[in-house]
Amino acid sequence: MAEETKKSASNKEAKSLAVPESATELKPKKESLASGAAGAPLGAVAAAAPTAAELLADENAGKKIVKAKGAKNISVGIAHILSTFNNTNVSITDMQGNVIGWSSAGRVGFKGSRKSTAFAAQQVAQDAARQAMSHGLREVEIRVSGPGSGRESAIRALQAIGLEISTIKDVTPVPHNGCRPRKKRRV
């Protein structure tokens, strides 16, 4: 009996010792956080935080252009940008008109009224350009159609991703008094 009580007492001591050890393990973390926030100079804390350029570099590093499995080795193509009031579509074709890559605001993940924004058009152009560049595309002619807000931002996105732009052409169809236009909006 005496041995059992000694064992149970030693178990209690071990348990009581285990709790302070875990508590002391937590204290240095709390102290280090407190000292970093109050005691350390701001330069040390700011140096640990990544800059915006580093974050963008990491973001772009994950999206490298890799040659597609059935790559067609096309160096020159045509980027067709259709920008309507509600959506933006970008199709990149070779010089004969065969589609190499395409994208739309819905495909990139935008829904509803967000599809008509300039930011959506930028994302659409980048997505289509990545697909085309995986087939070896380096230079494009741009043909813009439609009155939407994503025209300029799509062109800038194609240029920013690294495609060389040879010409920009506006091919918006203009009626010679054909179909009756839709009614005027009353705001």
PDB file of C-alpha atoms in Angstrom:
ATOM      1  CA  MET A   1       0.000   0.000   0.000  1.00  0.00           C
ATOM      2  CA  ALA A   2       2.737   2.405   0.896  1.00  0.00           C
ATOM      3  CA  GLU A   3       4.473   1.701  -2.405  1.00  0.00           C
ATOM      4  CA  GLU A   4       1.250   2.418  -4.322  1.00  0.00           C
ATOM      5  CA  THR A   5       0.812   5.775  -2.589  1.00  0.00           C
ATOM      6  CA  LYS A   6       4.440   6.641  -3.336  1.00  0.00           C
ATOM      7  CA  LYS A   7       3.871   5.795  -7.012  1.00  0.00           C
ATOM      8  CA  SER A   8       0.687   7.849  -7.166  1.00  0.00           C
ATOM      9  CA  ALA A   9       2.441  10.719  -5.397  1.00  0.00           C
ATOM     10  CA  SER A  10       5.336  10.557  -7.837  1.00  0.00           C
ATOM     11  CA  ASN A  11       2.834  10.517 -10.755  1.00  0.00           C
ATOM     12  CA  LYS A  12       1.153  13.613  -9.321  1.00  0.00           C
ATOM     13  CA  GLU A  13       4.532  15.331  -9.031  1.00  0.00           C
ATOM     14  CA  ALA A  14       5.356  14.416 -12.617  1.00  0.00           C
ATOM     15  CA  LYS A  15       2.007  15.788 -13.783  1.00  0.00           C
ATOM     16  CA  SER A  16       2.443  18.965 -11.781  1.00  0.00           C
ATOM     17  CA  LEU A  17       5.943  19.364 -13.200  1.00  0.00           C
ATOM     18  CA  ALA A  18       4.685  18.814 -16.751  1.00  0.00           C
ATOM     19  CA  VAL A  19       2.238  21.698 -16.569  1.00  0.00           C
ATOM     20  CA  PRO A  20       4.805  24.349 -15.592  1.00  0.00           C
ATOM     21  CA  GLU A  21       7.170  23.095 -18.302  1.00  0.00           C
ATOM     22  CA  SER A  22       4.537  23.670 -20.966  1.00  0.00           C
ATOM     23  CA  ALA A  23       3.729  27.023 -19.403  1.00  0.00           C
ATOM     24  CA  THR A  24       7.398  28.028 -19.562  1.00  0.00           C
ATOM     25  CA  GLU A  25       7.507  26.890 -23.172  1.00  0.00           C
ATOM     26  CA  LEU A  26       4.707  29.338 -23.950  1.00  0.00           C
ATOM     27  CA  LYS A  27       6.295  32.226 -22.050  1.00  0.00           C
ATOM     28  CA  PRO A  28       9.284  32.743 -24.351  1.00  0.00           C
ATOM     29  CA  LYS A  29       6.945  32.958 -27.343  1.00  0.00           C
ATOM     30  CA  LYS A  30       4.823  35.571 -25.616  1.00  0.00           C
ATOM     31  CA  GLU A  31       7.900  37.440 -24.454  1.00  0.00           C
ATOM     32  CA  SER A  32       9.433  37.373 -27.913  1.00  0.00           C
ATOM     33  CA  LEU A  33       6.227  38.729 -29.427  1.00  0.00           C
ATOM     34  CA  ALA A  34       5.993  41.453 -26.811  1.00  0.00           C
ATOM     35  CA  SER A  35       9.645  42.402 -27.106  1.00  0.00           C
ATOM     36  CA  GLY A  36       9.406  42.422 -30.916  1.00  0.00           C
ATOM     37  CA  ALA A  37       6.405  44.698 -30.831  1.00  0.00           C
ATOM     38  CA  ALA A  38       7.568  47.111 -28.150  1.00  0.00           C
ATOM     39  CA  GLY A  39      11.281  46.670 -27.424  1.00  0.00           C
ATOM     40  CA  ALA A  40      12.817  46.096 -30.845  1.00  0.00           C
ATOM     41  CA  PRO A  41      13.363  48.965 -33.247  1.00  0.00           C
ATOM     42  CA  LEU A  42      10.868  49.258 -36.092  1.00  0.00           C
ATOM     43  CA  GLY A  43      13.539  48.596 -38.684  1.00  0.00           C
ATOM     44  CA  ALA A  44      13.989  45.008 -37.494  1.00  0.00           C
ATOM     45  CA  VAL A  45      10.266  44.302 -37.638  1.00  0.00           C
ATOM     46  CA  ALA A  46       9.853  45.996 -41.018  1.00  0.00           C
ATOM     47  CA  ALA A  47      12.840  44.114 -42.435  1.00  0.00           C
ATOM     48  CA  ALA A  48      11.099  40.813 -41.684  1.00  0.00           C
ATOM     49  CA  ALA A  49       8.007  41.785 -43.700  1.00  0.00           C
ATOM     50  CA  PRO A  50       8.225  41.152 -47.468  1.00  0.00           C
ATOM     51  CA  THR A  51       7.923  44.101 -49.804  1.00  0.00           C
ATOM     52  CA  ALA A  52       5.285  44.417 -52.514  1.00  0.00           C
ATOM     53  CA  ALA A  53       7.872  43.728 -55.224  1.00  0.00           C
ATOM     54  CA  GLU A  54       8.881  40.471 -53.526  1.00  0.00           C
ATOM     55  CA  LEU A  55       5.251  39.380 -53.264  1.00  0.00           C
ATOM     56  CA  LEU A  56       4.648  40.124 -56.950  1.00  0.00           C
ATOM     57  CA  ALA A  57       7.832  38.266 -57.894  1.00  0.00           C
ATOM     58  CA  ASP A  58       6.659  35.211 -55.938  1.00  0.00           C
ATOM     59  CA  GLU A  59       3.232  35.442 -57.577  1.00  0.00           C
ATOM     60  CA  ASN A  60       4.688  35.625 -61.080  1.00  0.00           C
ATOM     61  CA  ALA A  61       7.246  32.887 -60.350  1.00  0.00           C
ATOM     62  CA  GLY A  62       4.436  30.385 -59.767  1.00  0.00           C
ATOM     63  CA  LYS A  63       2.871  31.196 -63.148  1.00  0.00           C
ATOM     64  CA  LYS A  64       5.800  30.560 -65.473  1.00  0.00           C
ATOM     65  CA  ILE A  65       5.004  29.809 -69.077  1.00  0.00           C
ATOM     66  CA  VAL A  66       5.791  26.170 -69.846  1.00  0.00           C
ATOM     67  CA  LYS A  67       5.615  24.667 -73.337  1.00  0.00           C
ATOM     68  CA  ALA A  68       2.370  22.775 -73.870  1.00  0.00           C
ATOM     69  CA  LYS A  69       2.397  19.034 -74.513  1.00  0.00           C
ATOM     70  CA  GLY A  70       1.234  19.336 -78.125  1.00  0.00           C
ATOM     71  CA  ALA A  71       2.986  22.656 -78.752  1.00  0.00           C
ATOM     72  CA  LYS A  72       2.528  24.013 -82.271  1.00  0.00           C
ATOM     73  CA  ASN A  73       5.613  26.281 -82.396  1.00  0.00           C
ATOM     74  CA  ILE A  74       3.799  29.379 -83.613  1.00  0.00           C
ATOM     75  CA  SER A  75       5.737  32.626 -83.232  1.00  0.00           C
ATOM     76  CA  VAL A  76       3.318  35.171 -84.771  1.00  0.00           C
ATOM     77  CA  GLY A  77      -0.430  35.363 -84.216  1.00  0.00           C
ATOM     78  CA  ILE A  78      -3.501  37.565 -83.954  1.00  0.00           C
ATOM     79  CA  ALA A  79      -5.187  38.574 -80.680  1.00  0.00           C
ATOM     80  CA  HIS A  80      -8.905  39.207 -81.172  1.00  0.00           C
ATOM     81  CA  ILE A  81     -10.346  41.259 -78.286  1.00  0.00           C
ATOM     82  CA  LEU A  82     -14.134  41.494 -78.130  1.00  0.00           C
ATOM     83  CA  SER A  83     -15.151  43.937 -75.431  1.00  0.00           C
ATOM     84  CA  THR A  84     -18.891  44.384 -74.949  1.00  0.00           C
ATOM     85  CA  PHE A  85     -20.732  46.285 -72.237  1.00  0.00           C
ATOM     86  CA  ASN A  86     -21.199  43.059 -70.257  1.00  0.00           C
ATOM     87  CA  ASN A  87     -18.148  40.893 -70.959  1.00  0.00           C
ATOM     88  CA  THR A  88     -14.676  40.657 -72.502  1.00  0.00           C
ATOM     89  CA  ASN A  89     -13.477  37.773 -74.688  1.00  0.00           C
ATOM     90  CA  VAL A  90      -9.925  37.310 -75.947  1.00  0.00           C
ATOM     91  CA  SER A  91      -9.100  34.778 -78.679  1.00  0.00           C
ATOM     92  CA  ILE A  92      -5.547  34.325 -79.886  1.00  0.00           C
ATOM     93  CA  THR A  93      -5.171  32.665 -83.277  1.00  0.00           C
ATOM     94  CA  ASP A  94      -2.396  31.877 -85.705  1.00  0.00           C
ATOM     95  CA  MET A  95      -2.230  33.846 -88.954  1.00  0.00           C
ATOM     96  CA  GLN A  96      -4.659  31.429 -90.666  1.00  0.00           C
ATOM     97  CA  GLY A  97      -7.315  31.886 -87.954  1.00  0.00           C
ATOM     98  CA  ASN A  98      -6.859  28.627 -86.007  1.00  0.00           C
ATOM     99  CA  VAL A  99      -7.423  29.271 -82.288  1.00  0.00           C
ATOM    100  CA  ILE A 100      -4.353  28.772 -80.073  1.00  0.00           C
ATOM    101  CA  GLY A 101      -5.749  30.125 -76.811  1.00  0.00           C
ATOM    102  CA  TRP A 102      -8.907  31.834 -75.613  1.00  0.00           C
ATOM    103  CA  SER A 103     -10.441  33.157 -72.437  1.00  0.00           C
ATOM    104  CA  SER A 104     -13.441  35.086 -71.166  1.00  0.00           C
ATOM    105  CA  ALA A 105     -14.354  36.812 -67.927  1.00  0.00           C
ATOM    106  CA  GLY A 106     -16.605  33.930 -66.897  1.00  0.00           C
ATOM    107  CA  ARG A 107     -13.868  31.390 -67.520  1.00  0.00           C
ATOM    108  CA  VAL A 108     -11.422  33.333 -65.340  1.00  0.00           C
ATOM    109  CA  GLY A 109     -13.951  33.333 -62.479  1.00  0.00           C
ATOM    110  CA  PHE A 110     -15.905  36.579 -62.658  1.00  0.00           C
ATOM    111  CA  LYS A 111     -19.689  36.581 -62.444  1.00  0.00           C
ATOM    112  CA  GLY A 112     -22.400  39.132 -63.068  1.00  0.00           C
ATOM    113  CA  SER A 113     -21.510  42.795 -63.288  1.00  0.00           C
ATOM    114  CA  ARG A 114     -17.841  42.129 -62.392  1.00  0.00           C
ATOM    115  CA  LYS A 115     -17.323  40.621 -65.855  1.00  0.00           C
ATOM    116  CA  SER A 116     -17.618  44.056 -67.450  1.00  0.00           C
ATOM    117  CA  THR A 117     -14.764  45.635 -65.445  1.00  0.00           C
ATOM    118  CA  ALA A 118     -11.345  46.594 -66.765  1.00  0.00           C
ATOM    119  CA  PHE A 119      -9.667  44.331 -64.184  1.00  0.00           C
ATOM    120  CA  ALA A 120     -11.588  41.329 -65.516  1.00  0.00           C
ATOM    121  CA  ALA A 121     -10.413  42.195 -69.040  1.00  0.00           C
ATOM    122  CA  GLN A 122      -6.816  42.306 -67.797  1.00  0.00           C
ATOM    123  CA  GLN A 123      -7.124  38.843 -66.226  1.00  0.00           C
ATOM    124  CA  VAL A 124      -8.774  37.482 -69.387  1.00  0.00           C
ATOM    125  CA  ALA A 125      -5.966  38.777 -71.614  1.00  0.00           C
ATOM    126  CA  GLN A 126      -3.288  37.324 -69.318  1.00  0.00           C
ATOM    127  CA  ASP A 127      -4.988  33.920 -69.273  1.00  0.00           C
ATOM    128  CA  ALA A 128      -5.325  33.767 -73.065  1.00  0.00           C
ATOM    129  CA  ALA A 129      -1.742  34.989 -73.540  1.00  0.00           C
ATOM    130  CA  ARG A 130      -0.343  32.284 -71.231  1.00  0.00           C
ATOM    131  CA  GLN A 131      -2.138  29.622 -73.258  1.00  0.00           C
ATOM    132  CA  ALA A 132      -0.800  31.034 -76.521  1.00  0.00           C
ATOM    133  CA  MET A 133       2.735  31.526 -75.194  1.00  0.00           C
ATOM    134  CA  SER A 134       2.826  27.869 -74.196  1.00  0.00           C
ATOM    135  CA  HIS A 135       2.618  27.164 -77.953  1.00  0.00           C
ATOM    136  CA  GLY A 136       5.599  29.417 -78.620  1.00  0.00           C
ATOM    137  CA  LEU A 137       3.804  32.669 -79.485  1.00  0.00           C
ATOM    138  CA  ARG A 138       6.012  35.769 -79.188  1.00  0.00           C
ATOM    139  CA  GLU A 139       4.461  38.452 -81.440  1.00  0.00           C
ATOM    140  CA  VAL A 140       0.819  39.427 -81.992  1.00  0.00           C
ATOM    141  CA  GLU A 141      -1.317  41.717 -84.073  1.00  0.00           C
ATOM    142  CA  ILE A 142      -4.218  43.040 -82.019  1.00  0.00           C
ATOM    143  CA  ARG A 143      -7.720  43.451 -83.422  1.00  0.00           C
ATOM    144  CA  VAL A 144     -10.107  45.185 -81.031  1.00  0.00           C
ATOM    145  CA  SER A 145     -13.853  45.037 -81.453  1.00  0.00           C
ATOM    146  CA  GLY A 146     -16.697  46.465 -79.390  1.00  0.00           C
ATOM    147  CA  PRO A 147     -17.391  49.479 -77.172  1.00  0.00           C
ATOM    148  CA  GLY A 148     -16.646  47.963 -73.742  1.00  0.00           C
ATOM    149  CA  SER A 149     -14.481  49.185 -70.890  1.00  0.00           C
ATOM    150  CA  GLY A 150     -11.914  46.389 -71.202  1.00  0.00           C
ATOM    151  CA  ARG A 151     -10.336  47.399 -74.505  1.00  0.00           C
ATOM    152  CA  GLU A 152      -7.279  49.309 -73.279  1.00  0.00           C
ATOM    153  CA  SER A 153      -6.642  47.182 -70.203  1.00  0.00           C
ATOM    154  CA  ALA A 154      -6.616  43.990 -72.288  1.00  0.00           C
ATOM    155  CA  ILE A 155      -4.056  45.512 -74.677  1.00  0.00           C
ATOM    156  CA  ARG A 156      -1.875  46.649 -71.761  1.00  0.00           C
ATOM    157  CA  ALA A 157      -2.075  43.187 -70.192  1.00  0.00           C
ATOM    158  CA  LEU A 158      -0.916  41.515 -73.418  1.00  0.00           C
ATOM    159  CA  GLN A 159       2.012  43.915 -73.569  1.00  0.00           C
ATOM    160  CA  ALA A 160       2.870  43.473 -69.880  1.00  0.00           C
ATOM    161  CA  ILE A 161       2.990  39.676 -70.047  1.00  0.00           C
ATOM    162  CA  GLY A 162       5.742  39.865 -72.653  1.00  0.00           C
ATOM    163  CA  LEU A 163       4.103  39.619 -76.064  1.00  0.00           C
ATOM    164  CA  GLU A 164       5.519  41.925 -78.721  1.00  0.00           C
ATOM    165  CA  ILE A 165       2.719  43.951 -80.321  1.00  0.00           C
ATOM    166  CA  SER A 166       3.191  44.679 -84.031  1.00  0.00           C
ATOM    167  CA  THR A 167      -0.108  46.431 -84.880  1.00  0.00           C
ATOM    168  CA  ILE A 168      -3.322  47.469 -83.158  1.00  0.00           C
ATOM    169  CA  LYS A 169      -6.430  47.647 -85.333  1.00  0.00           C
ATOM    170  CA  ASP A 170      -9.998  48.631 -84.405  1.00  0.00           C
ATOM    171  CA  VAL A 171     -12.373  46.347 -86.297  1.00  0.00           C
ATOM    172  CA  THR A 172     -15.610  47.378 -84.571  1.00  0.00           C
ATOM    173  CA  PRO A 173     -18.437  46.924 -87.096  1.00  0.00           C
ATOM    174  CA  VAL A 174     -20.161  50.217 -87.944  1.00  0.00           C
ATOM    175  CA  PRO A 175     -23.671  50.024 -89.448  1.00  0.00           C
ATOM    176  CA  HIS A 176     -24.548  52.098 -92.521  1.00  0.00           C
ATOM    177  CA  ASN A 177     -28.003  52.661 -90.997  1.00  0.00           C
ATOM    178  CA  GLY A 178     -28.805  48.958 -90.738  1.00  0.00           C
ATOM    179  CA  CYS A 179     -30.641  47.560 -87.715  1.00  0.00           C
ATOM    180  CA  ARG A 180     -32.627  49.755 -85.361  1.00  0.00           C
ATOM    181  CA  PRO A 181     -30.544  50.494 -82.230  1.00  0.00           C
ATOM    182  CA  ARG A 182     -31.786  49.648 -78.756  1.00  0.00           C
ATOM    183  CA  LYS A 183     -33.781  52.226 -76.827  1.00  0.00           C
ATOM    184  CA  LYS A 184     -31.962  55.026 -75.016  1.00  0.00           C
ATOM    185  CA  ARG A 185     -31.455  54.553 -71.283  1.00  0.00           C
ATOM    186  CA  ARG A 186     -33.330  56.915 -68.970  1.00  0.00           C
ATOM    187  CA  VAL A 187     -31.291  57.330 -65.814  1.00  0.00           C
TER     188      VAL A 187
END
